[in-house]
Backbone atoms as SQL, in Angstrom:
CREATE TABLE atoms (id INTEGER PRIMARY KEY, chain TEXT, resi INTEGER, resn TEXT, atom TEXT, x REAL, y REAL, z REAL);
INSERT INTO atoms VALUES
  (1, 'A', 1, 'MET', 'N', 86.115, 107.233, 95.428),
  (2, 'A', 1, 'MET', 'CA', 86.806, 106.218, 96.219),
  (3, 'A', 1, 'MET', 'C', 85.771, 105.258, 96.799),
  (4, 'A', 2, 'ASN', 'N', 85.965, 103.971, 96.586),
  (5, 'A', 2, 'ASN', 'CA', 84.969, 103.042, 97.098),
  (6, 'A', 2, 'ASN', 'C', 85.253, 102.687, 98.550),
  (7, 'A', 3, 'GLU', 'N', 84.297, 102.034, 99.171),
  (8, 'A', 3, 'GLU', 'CA', 84.359, 101.782, 100.611),
  (9, 'A', 3, 'GLU', 'C', 85.590, 100.983, 101.036),
  (10, 'A', 4, 'SER', 'N', 85.953, 99.957, 100.276),
  (11, 'A', 4, 'SER', 'CA', 87.048, 99.091, 100.721),
  (12, 'A', 4, 'SER', 'C', 88.361, 99.869, 100.831),
  (13, 'A', 5, 'ASP', 'N', 88.541, 100.884, 99.975),
  (14, 'A', 5, 'ASP', 'CA', 89.776, 101.669, 100.023),
  (15, 'A', 5, 'ASP', 'C', 89.857, 102.529, 101.269),
  (16, 'A', 6, 'SER', 'N', 88.706, 102.982, 101.762),
  (17, 'A', 6, 'SER', 'CA', 88.728, 103.916, 102.881),
  (18, 'A', 6, 'SER', 'C', 88.617, 103.196, 104.221),
  (19, 'A', 7, 'THR', 'N', 88.530, 101.869, 104.197),
  (20, 'A', 7, 'THR', 'CA', 88.444, 101.128, 105.442),
  (21, 'A', 7, 'THR', 'C', 89.831, 100.660, 105.845),
  (22, 'A', 8, 'PRO', 'N', 90.355, 101.172, 106.949),
  (23, 'A', 8, 'PRO', 'CA', 91.693, 100.745, 107.358),
  (24, 'A', 8, 'PRO', 'C', 91.680, 99.298, 107.817),
  (25, 'A', 9, 'ARG', 'N', 92.784, 98.618, 107.598),
  (26, 'A', 9, 'ARG', 'CA', 92.904, 97.225, 108.009),
  (27, 'A', 9, 'ARG', 'C', 93.989, 97.118, 109.066),
  (28, 'A', 10, 'ILE', 'N', 93.855, 96.119, 109.932),
  (29, 'A', 10, 'ILE', 'CA', 94.864, 95.874, 110.963),
  (30, 'A', 10, 'ILE', 'C', 96.208, 95.632, 110.278),
  (31, 'A', 11, 'GLY', 'N', 97.244, 96.300, 110.761),
  (32, 'A', 11, 'GLY', 'CA', 98.568, 96.117, 110.173),
  (33, 'A', 11, 'GLY', 'C', 98.856, 97.043, 109.008),
  (34, 'A', 12, 'GLN', 'N', 97.871, 97.865, 108.631),
  (35, 'A', 12, 'GLN', 'CA', 98.061, 98.765, 107.493),
  (36, 'A', 12, 'GLN', 'C', 98.931, 99.958, 107.887),
  (37, 'A', 13, 'ILE', 'N', 99.809, 100.346, 106.979),
  (38, 'A', 13, 'ILE', 'CA', 100.677, 101.500, 107.213),
  (39, 'A', 13, 'ILE', 'C', 99.915, 102.769, 106.848),
  (40, 'A', 14, 'VAL', 'N', 100.005, 103.773, 107.732),
  (41, 'A', 14, 'VAL', 'CA', 99.327, 105.052, 107.483),
  (42, 'A', 14, 'VAL', 'C', 100.316, 106.192, 107.702),
  (43, 'A', 15, 'LEU', 'N', 100.005, 107.331, 107.084),
  (44, 'A', 15, 'LEU', 'CA', 100.791, 108.544, 107.281),
  (45, 'A', 15, 'LEU', 'C', 99.853, 109.586, 107.874),
  (46, 'A', 16, 'THR', 'N', 100.264, 110.191, 108.980),
  (47, 'A', 16, 'THR', 'CA', 99.421, 111.184, 109.640),
  (48, 'A', 16, 'THR', 'C', 99.438, 112.489, 108.858),
  (49, 'A', 17, 'LYS', 'N', 98.241, 113.010, 108.550),
  (50, 'A', 17, 'LYS', 'CA', 98.123, 114.252, 107.788),
  (51, 'A', 17, 'LYS', 'C', 97.786, 115.443, 108.673),
  (52, 'A', 18, 'LYS', 'N', 97.250, 115.189, 109.869),
  (53, 'A', 18, 'LYS', 'CA', 96.837, 116.285, 110.749),
  (54, 'A', 18, 'LYS', 'C', 97.258, 115.983, 112.176),
  (55, 'A', 19, 'GLY', 'N', 97.522, 117.040, 112.926),
  (56, 'A', 19, 'GLY', 'CA', 97.828, 116.871, 114.341),
  (57, 'A', 19, 'GLY', 'C', 99.305, 117.017, 114.636),
  (58, 'A', 20, 'ARG', 'N', 99.639, 116.740, 115.895),
  (59, 'A', 20, 'ARG', 'CA', 101.015, 116.914, 116.358),
  (60, 'A', 20, 'ARG', 'C', 101.990, 116.000, 115.631),
  (61, 'A', 21, 'ASP', 'N', 101.502, 114.817, 115.255),
  (62, 'A', 21, 'ASP', 'CA', 102.393, 113.829, 114.637),
  (63, 'A', 21, 'ASP', 'C', 102.294, 113.816, 113.112),
  (64, 'A', 22, 'THR', 'N', 102.000, 114.969, 112.501),
  (65, 'A', 22, 'THR', 'CA', 101.919, 115.087, 111.044),
  (66, 'A', 22, 'THR', 'C', 103.230, 114.621, 110.412),
  (67, 'A', 23, 'GLY', 'N', 103.096, 113.827, 109.351),
  (68, 'A', 23, 'GLY', 'CA', 104.285, 113.353, 108.650),
  (69, 'A', 23, 'GLY', 'C', 104.876, 112.092, 109.238),
  (70, 'A', 24, 'GLN', 'N', 104.266, 111.554, 110.304),
  (71, 'A', 24, 'GLN', 'CA', 104.772, 110.331, 110.931),
  (72, 'A', 24, 'GLN', 'C', 104.073, 109.110, 110.336),
  (73, 'A', 25, 'TYR', 'N', 104.847, 108.060, 110.141),
  (74, 'A', 25, 'TYR', 'CA', 104.262, 106.786, 109.724),
  (75, 'A', 25, 'TYR', 'C', 103.871, 105.997, 110.958),
  (76, 'A', 26, 'SER', 'N', 102.743, 105.313, 110.876),
  (77, 'A', 26, 'SER', 'CA', 102.281, 104.462, 111.961),
  (78, 'A', 26, 'SER', 'C', 101.616, 103.239, 111.366),
  (79, 'A', 27, 'VAL', 'N', 101.224, 102.333, 112.266),
  (80, 'A', 27, 'VAL', 'CA', 100.544, 101.111, 111.851),
  (81, 'A', 27, 'VAL', 'C', 99.190, 101.077, 112.547),
  (82, 'A', 28, 'VAL', 'N', 98.148, 100.715, 111.804),
  (83, 'A', 28, 'VAL', 'CA', 96.823, 100.563, 112.400),
  (84, 'A', 28, 'VAL', 'C', 96.839, 99.291, 113.242),
  (85, 'A', 29, 'ILE', 'N', 96.518, 99.436, 114.545),
  (86, 'A', 29, 'ILE', 'CA', 96.511, 98.229, 115.378),
  (87, 'A', 29, 'ILE', 'C', 95.107, 97.853, 115.827),
  (88, 'A', 30, 'GLN', 'N', 94.159, 98.767, 115.657),
  (89, 'A', 30, 'GLN', 'CA', 92.779, 98.425, 116.004),
  (90, 'A', 30, 'GLN', 'C', 91.832, 99.404, 115.335),
  (91, 'A', 31, 'GLN', 'N', 90.681, 98.874, 114.877),
  (92, 'A', 31, 'GLN', 'CA', 89.633, 99.730, 114.334),
  (93, 'A', 31, 'GLN', 'C', 88.604, 99.921, 115.441),
  (94, 'A', 32, 'LEU', 'N', 88.367, 101.170, 115.839),
  (95, 'A', 32, 'LEU', 'CA', 87.422, 101.426, 116.927),
  (96, 'A', 32, 'LEU', 'C', 85.998, 101.512, 116.407),
  (97, 'A', 33, 'ASN', 'N', 85.814, 102.267, 115.341),
  (98, 'A', 33, 'ASN', 'CA', 84.513, 102.366, 114.667),
  (99, 'A', 33, 'ASN', 'C', 84.769, 102.856, 113.252),
  (100, 'A', 34, 'GLU', 'N', 83.721, 103.323, 112.559),
  (101, 'A', 34, 'GLU', 'CA', 83.945, 103.683, 111.161),
  (102, 'A', 34, 'GLU', 'C', 84.755, 104.978, 111.021),
  (103, 'A', 35, 'ARG', 'N', 84.923, 105.729, 112.118),
  (104, 'A', 35, 'ARG', 'CA', 85.683, 106.978, 112.016),
  (105, 'A', 35, 'ARG', 'C', 87.036, 106.964, 112.699),
  (106, 'A', 36, 'PHE', 'N', 87.227, 106.082, 113.670),
  (107, 'A', 36, 'PHE', 'CA', 88.463, 106.122, 114.445),
  (108, 'A', 36, 'PHE', 'C', 89.207, 104.787, 114.463),
  (109, 'A', 37, 'VAL', 'N', 90.532, 104.892, 114.491),
  (110, 'A', 37, 'VAL', 'CA', 91.395, 103.723, 114.631),
  (111, 'A', 37, 'VAL', 'C', 92.420, 104.021, 115.722),
  (112, 'A', 38, 'LEU', 'N', 93.086, 102.985, 116.181),
  (113, 'A', 38, 'LEU', 'CA', 94.232, 103.161, 117.068),
  (114, 'A', 38, 'LEU', 'C', 95.482, 102.919, 116.238),
  (115, 'A', 39, 'ILE', 'N', 96.452, 103.837, 116.352),
  (116, 'A', 39, 'ILE', 'CA', 97.698, 103.680, 115.614),
  (117, 'A', 39, 'ILE', 'C', 98.871, 103.700, 116.588),
  (118, 'A', 40, 'ALA', 'N', 99.945, 103.031, 116.207),
  (119, 'A', 40, 'ALA', 'CA', 101.169, 103.024, 117.001),
  (120, 'A', 40, 'ALA', 'C', 102.336, 102.864, 116.050),
  (121, 'A', 41, 'ASP', 'N', 103.520, 103.350, 116.474),
  (122, 'A', 41, 'ASP', 'CA', 104.700, 103.194, 115.618),
  (123, 'A', 41, 'ASP', 'C', 105.813, 102.398, 116.291),
  (124, 'A', 42, 'GLY', 'N', 105.597, 102.007, 117.557),
  (125, 'A', 42, 'GLY', 'CA', 106.595, 101.209, 118.255),
  (126, 'A', 42, 'GLY', 'C', 107.759, 102.031, 118.776),
  (127, 'A', 43, 'ASP', 'N', 107.745, 103.335, 118.503),
  (128, 'A', 43, 'ASP', 'CA', 108.853, 104.187, 118.914),
  (129, 'A', 43, 'ASP', 'C', 108.331, 105.275, 119.846),
  (130, 'A', 44, 'LYS', 'N', 107.853, 106.388, 119.279),
  (131, 'A', 44, 'LYS', 'CA', 107.264, 107.430, 120.126),
  (132, 'A', 44, 'LYS', 'C', 105.896, 106.990, 120.647),
  (133, 'A', 45, 'ARG', 'N', 105.201, 106.223, 119.832),
  (134, 'A', 45, 'ARG', 'CA', 103.868, 105.721, 120.168),
  (135, 'A', 45, 'ARG', 'C', 103.942, 104.223, 120.352),
  (136, 'A', 46, 'LYS', 'N', 104.087, 103.778, 121.570),
  (137, 'A', 46, 'LYS', 'CA', 104.187, 102.343, 121.828),
  (138, 'A', 46, 'LYS', 'C', 102.810, 101.677, 121.693),
  (139, 'A', 47, 'PHE', 'N', 102.839, 100.362, 121.534),
  (140, 'A', 47, 'PHE', 'CA', 101.597, 99.595, 121.385),
  (141, 'A', 47, 'PHE', 'C', 100.655, 99.831, 122.566),
  (142, 'A', 48, 'ASP', 'N', 101.218, 99.863, 123.782),
  (143, 'A', 48, 'ASP', 'CA', 100.379, 100.024, 124.989),
  (144, 'A', 48, 'ASP', 'C', 99.754, 101.402, 125.085),
  (145, 'A', 49, 'ARG', 'N', 100.341, 102.386, 124.397),
  (146, 'A', 49, 'ARG', 'CA', 99.813, 103.745, 124.473),
  (147, 'A', 49, 'ARG', 'C', 99.429, 104.213, 123.073),
  (148, 'A', 50, 'ALA', 'N', 98.725, 103.371, 122.363),
  (149, 'A', 50, 'ALA', 'CA', 98.337, 103.682, 120.990),
  (150, 'A', 50, 'ALA', 'C', 97.510, 104.960, 120.945),
  (151, 'A', 51, 'LYS', 'N', 97.600, 105.661, 119.816),
  (152, 'A', 51, 'LYS', 'CA', 96.884, 106.922, 119.668),
  (153, 'A', 51, 'LYS', 'C', 95.589, 106.695, 118.911),
  (154, 'A', 52, 'ARG', 'N', 94.522, 107.288, 119.424),
  (155, 'A', 52, 'ARG', 'CA', 93.244, 107.239, 118.720),
  (156, 'A', 52, 'ARG', 'C', 93.296, 108.317, 117.651),
  (157, 'A', 53, 'LYS', 'N', 92.965, 107.957, 116.419),
  (158, 'A', 53, 'LYS', 'CA', 93.105, 108.899, 115.316),
  (159, 'A', 53, 'LYS', 'C', 91.890, 108.823, 114.409),
  (160, 'A', 54, 'ASN', 'N', 91.433, 110.000, 113.987),
  (161, 'A', 54, 'ASN', 'CA', 90.347, 110.082, 113.019),
  (162, 'A', 54, 'ASN', 'C', 90.874, 109.604, 111.667),
  (163, 'A', 55, 'ILE', 'N', 90.159, 108.697, 111.024),
  (164, 'A', 55, 'ILE', 'CA', 90.612, 108.132, 109.754),
  (165, 'A', 55, 'ILE', 'C', 90.808, 109.222, 108.701),
  (166, 'A', 56, 'SER', 'N', 89.995, 110.277, 108.760),
  (167, 'A', 56, 'SER', 'CA', 90.122, 111.339, 107.753),
  (168, 'A', 56, 'SER', 'C', 91.422, 112.125, 107.915),
  (169, 'A', 57, 'HIS', 'N', 92.101, 111.965, 109.044),
  (170, 'A', 57, 'HIS', 'CA', 93.387, 112.639, 109.257),
  (171, 'A', 57, 'HIS', 'C', 94.571, 111.765, 108.859),
  (172, 'A', 58, 'LEU', 'N', 94.273, 110.611, 108.264),
  (173, 'A', 58, 'LEU', 'CA', 95.337, 109.676, 107.900),
  (174, 'A', 58, 'LEU', 'C', 95.355, 109.433, 106.403),
  (175, 'A', 59, 'HIS', 'N', 96.544, 109.251, 105.866),
  (176, 'A', 59, 'HIS', 'CA', 96.685, 108.782, 104.489),
  (177, 'A', 59, 'HIS', 'C', 96.917, 107.284, 104.575),
  (178, 'A', 60, 'LEU', 'N', 95.987, 106.491, 104.034),
  (179, 'A', 60, 'LEU', 'CA', 96.094, 105.032, 104.113),
  (180, 'A', 60, 'LEU', 'C', 96.881, 104.524, 102.911),
  (181, 'A', 61, 'TYR', 'N', 97.974, 103.843, 103.185),
  (182, 'A', 61, 'TYR', 'CA', 98.733, 103.239, 102.092),
  (183, 'A', 61, 'TYR', 'C', 98.172, 101.867, 101.799),
  (184, 'A', 62, 'ASP', 'N', 98.300, 101.458, 100.545),
  (185, 'A', 62, 'ASP', 'CA', 97.812, 100.145, 100.151),
  (186, 'A', 62, 'ASP', 'C', 98.875, 99.109, 100.509),
  (187, 'A', 63, 'TYR', 'N', 99.196, 99.047, 101.791),
  (188, 'A', 63, 'TYR', 'CA', 100.257, 98.150, 102.251),
  (189, 'A', 63, 'TYR', 'C', 99.906, 97.696, 103.659),
  (190, 'A', 64, 'VAL', 'N', 99.789, 96.387, 103.827),
  (191, 'A', 64, 'VAL', 'CA', 99.515, 95.830, 105.152),
  (192, 'A', 64, 'VAL', 'C', 100.688, 94.955, 105.536),
  (193, 'A', 65, 'SER', 'N', 101.209, 95.156, 106.740),
  (194, 'A', 65, 'SER', 'CA', 102.321, 94.330, 107.212),
  (195, 'A', 65, 'SER', 'C', 101.788, 92.973, 107.651),
  (196, 'A', 66, 'PRO', 'N', 102.168, 91.905, 106.946),
  (197, 'A', 66, 'PRO', 'CA', 101.641, 90.586, 107.315),
  (198, 'A', 66, 'PRO', 'C', 102.080, 90.160, 108.711),
  (199, 'A', 67, 'GLU', 'N', 103.307, 90.568, 109.111),
  (200, 'A', 67, 'GLU', 'CA', 103.804, 90.192, 110.441),
  (201, 'A', 67, 'GLU', 'C', 102.937, 90.810, 111.537),
  (202, 'A', 68, 'VAL', 'N', 102.657, 92.093, 111.394),
  (203, 'A', 68, 'VAL', 'CA', 101.856, 92.794, 112.406),
  (204, 'A', 68, 'VAL', 'C', 100.435, 92.249, 112.408),
  (205, 'A', 69, 'GLN', 'N', 99.868, 92.093, 111.214),
  (206, 'A', 69, 'GLN', 'CA', 98.485, 91.629, 111.108),
  (207, 'A', 69, 'GLN', 'C', 98.311, 90.253, 111.757),
  (208, 'A', 70, 'SER', 'N', 99.186, 89.308, 111.433),
  (209, 'A', 70, 'SER', 'CA', 99.015, 87.965, 111.984),
  (210, 'A', 70, 'SER', 'C', 99.250, 87.963, 113.493),
  (211, 'A', 71, 'SER', 'N', 100.218, 88.761, 113.954),
  (212, 'A', 71, 'SER', 'CA', 100.498, 88.816, 115.388),
  (213, 'A', 71, 'SER', 'C', 99.286, 89.335, 116.159),
  (214, 'A', 72, 'ILE', 'N', 98.674, 90.402, 115.668),
  (215, 'A', 72, 'ILE', 'CA', 97.517, 90.977, 116.368),
  (216, 'A', 72, 'ILE', 'C', 96.320, 90.032, 116.295),
  (217, 'A', 73, 'LEU', 'N', 96.102, 89.428, 115.137),
  (218, 'A', 73, 'LEU', 'CA', 94.951, 88.533, 115.001),
  (219, 'A', 73, 'LEU', 'C', 95.127, 87.270, 115.848),
  (220, 'A', 74, 'GLU', 'N', 96.362, 86.799, 115.978),
  (221, 'A', 74, 'GLU', 'CA', 96.584, 85.568, 116.745),
  (222, 'A', 74, 'GLU', 'C', 96.649, 85.817, 118.251),
  (223, 'A', 75, 'THR', 'N', 97.360, 86.885, 118.670),
  (224, 'A', 75, 'THR', 'CA', 97.608, 87.081, 120.099),
  (225, 'A', 75, 'THR', 'C', 96.932, 88.322, 120.660),
  (226, 'A', 76, 'GLY', 'N', 96.392, 89.173, 119.787),
  (227, 'A', 76, 'GLY', 'CA', 95.748, 90.392, 120.271),
  (228, 'A', 76, 'GLY', 'C', 96.726, 91.519, 120.549),
  (229, 'A', 77, 'ARG', 'N', 98.030, 91.266, 120.312),
  (230, 'A', 77, 'ARG', 'CA', 99.006, 92.340, 120.505),
  (231, 'A', 77, 'ARG', 'C', 100.193, 92.150, 119.569),
  (232, 'A', 78, 'VAL', 'N', 101.089, 93.121, 119.572),
  (233, 'A', 78, 'VAL', 'CA', 102.264, 93.047, 118.703),
  (234, 'A', 78, 'VAL', 'C', 103.396, 93.758, 119.428),
  (235, 'A', 79, 'THR', 'N', 104.621, 93.316, 119.214),
  (236, 'A', 79, 'THR', 'CA', 105.747, 93.962, 119.897),
  (237, 'A', 79, 'THR', 'C', 106.059, 95.293, 119.220),
  (238, 'A', 80, 'ASN', 'N', 106.623, 96.209, 120.000),
  (239, 'A', 80, 'ASN', 'CA', 107.011, 97.497, 119.434),
  (240, 'A', 80, 'ASN', 'C', 108.099, 97.327, 118.381),
  (241, 'A', 81, 'GLY', 'N', 108.968, 96.338, 118.587),
  (242, 'A', 81, 'GLY', 'CA', 110.012, 96.054, 117.606),
  (243, 'A', 81, 'GLY', 'C', 109.419, 95.664, 116.265),
  (244, 'A', 82, 'LYS', 'N', 108.358, 94.881, 116.312),
  (245, 'A', 82, 'LYS', 'CA', 107.704, 94.452, 115.074),
  (246, 'A', 82, 'LYS', 'C', 107.061, 95.641, 114.362),
  (247, 'A', 83, 'LEU', 'N', 106.509, 96.574, 115.136),
  (248, 'A', 83, 'LEU', 'CA', 105.927, 97.778, 114.537),
  (249, 'A', 83, 'LEU', 'C', 107.016, 98.609, 113.866),
  (250, 'A', 84, 'ARG', 'N', 108.129, 98.795, 114.576),
  (251, 'A', 84, 'ARG', 'CA', 109.233, 99.575, 113.996),
  (252, 'A', 84, 'ARG', 'C', 109.760, 98.905, 112.738),
  (253, 'A', 85, 'TYR', 'N', 109.879, 97.582, 112.792),
  (254, 'A', 85, 'TYR', 'CA', 110.363, 96.826, 111.641),
  (255, 'A', 85, 'TYR', 'C', 109.422, 96.993, 110.440),
  (256, 'A', 86, 'ALA', 'N', 108.122, 96.891, 110.704),
  (257, 'A', 86, 'ALA', 'CA', 107.133, 96.997, 109.618),
  (258, 'A', 86, 'ALA', 'C', 107.216, 98.365, 108.946),
  (259, 'A', 87, 'ILE', 'N', 107.356, 99.419, 109.761),
  (260, 'A', 87, 'ILE', 'CA', 107.415, 100.778, 109.205),
  (261, 'A', 87, 'ILE', 'C', 108.702, 100.978, 108.416),
  (262, 'A', 88, 'SER', 'N', 109.834, 100.531, 108.974),
  (263, 'A', 88, 'SER', 'CA', 111.091, 100.752, 108.258),
  (264, 'A', 88, 'SER', 'C', 111.125, 99.939, 106.965),
  (265, 'A', 89, 'LYS', 'N', 110.566, 98.744, 106.999),
  (266, 'A', 89, 'LYS', 'CA', 110.510, 97.916, 105.792),
  (267, 'A', 89, 'LYS', 'C', 109.659, 98.611, 104.726),
  (268, 'A', 90, 'PHE', 'N', 108.501, 99.138, 105.150),
  (269, 'A', 90, 'PHE', 'CA', 107.622, 99.834, 104.221),
  (270, 'A', 90, 'PHE', 'C', 108.315, 101.053, 103.621),
  (271, 'A', 91, 'VAL', 'N', 108.949, 101.867, 104.485),
  (272, 'A', 91, 'VAL', 'CA', 109.608, 103.088, 104.013),
  (273, 'A', 91, 'VAL', 'C', 110.731, 102.733, 103.044),
  (274, 'A', 92, 'ASN', 'N', 111.520, 101.715, 103.391),
  (275, 'A', 92, 'ASN', 'CA', 112.631, 101.327, 102.517),
  (276, 'A', 92, 'ASN', 'C', 112.148, 100.768, 101.184),
  (277, 'A', 93, 'GLU', 'N', 111.109, 99.919, 101.222),
  (278, 'A', 93, 'GLU', 'CA', 110.660, 99.276, 99.986),
  (279, 'A', 93, 'GLU', 'C', 109.801, 100.200, 99.137),
  (280, 'A', 94, 'CYS', 'N', 108.786, 100.806, 99.763),
  (281, 'A', 94, 'CYS', 'CA', 107.775, 101.507, 98.980),
  (282, 'A', 94, 'CYS', 'C', 108.094, 102.980, 98.768),
  (283, 'A', 95, 'ILE', 'N', 108.459, 103.687, 99.824),
  (284, 'A', 95, 'ILE', 'CA', 108.688, 105.120, 99.698),
  (285, 'A', 95, 'ILE', 'C', 109.954, 105.392, 98.899),
  (286, 'A', 96, 'ASN', 'N', 111.021, 104.659, 99.197),
  (287, 'A', 96, 'ASN', 'CA', 112.260, 104.888, 98.471),
  (288, 'A', 96, 'ASN', 'C', 112.124, 104.502, 97.004),
  (289, 'A', 97, 'ASP', 'N', 111.293, 103.517, 96.708),
  (290, 'A', 97, 'ASP', 'CA', 111.051, 103.164, 95.298),
  (291, 'A', 97, 'ASP', 'C', 110.358, 104.311, 94.580),
  (292, 'A', 98, 'GLU', 'N', 109.399, 104.950, 95.253),
  (293, 'A', 98, 'GLU', 'CA', 108.708, 106.079, 94.629),
  (294, 'A', 98, 'GLU', 'C', 109.689, 107.212, 94.340),
  (295, 'A', 99, 'LYS', 'N', 110.594, 107.473, 95.279),
  (296, 'A', 99, 'LYS', 'CA', 111.553, 108.564, 95.099),
  (297, 'A', 99, 'LYS', 'C', 112.526, 108.267, 93.968),
  (298, 'A', 100, 'LYS', 'N', 112.906, 106.988, 93.815),
  (299, 'A', 100, 'LYS', 'CA', 113.823, 106.627, 92.728),
  (300, 'A', 100, 'LYS', 'C', 113.191, 106.908, 91.377),
  (301, 'A', 101, 'GLY', 'N', 111.864, 106.796, 91.307),
  (302, 'A', 101, 'GLY', 'CA', 111.163, 106.985, 90.049),
  (303, 'A', 101, 'GLY', 'C', 111.077, 108.439, 89.610),
  (304, 'A', 102, 'ASP', 'N', 111.379, 109.372, 90.504),
  (305, 'A', 102, 'ASP', 'CA', 111.258, 110.793, 90.152),
  (306, 'A', 102, 'ASP', 'C', 112.260, 111.203, 89.079);
């Protein structure tokens, strides 16, 4: 795996692989350093109380929400509604498509 694949991007959808929130989808809202990011889902994990997560405990999807990314880059924050929308859009478009292919 090359470096660009393992570097999370703002607005990227991730799936938690370890910890209390295993199996939860979240959005990367900030990169803290090369090992940690802040994630939030707009529901249980609001933007203001983002969770610090080790990147190795996350499955990074090759999907970045343009709405979330532009909002954070322009204003430094994003609404919880936008986070929820980004996750549900991703799950409906990408995950359900994978399941249909089975």
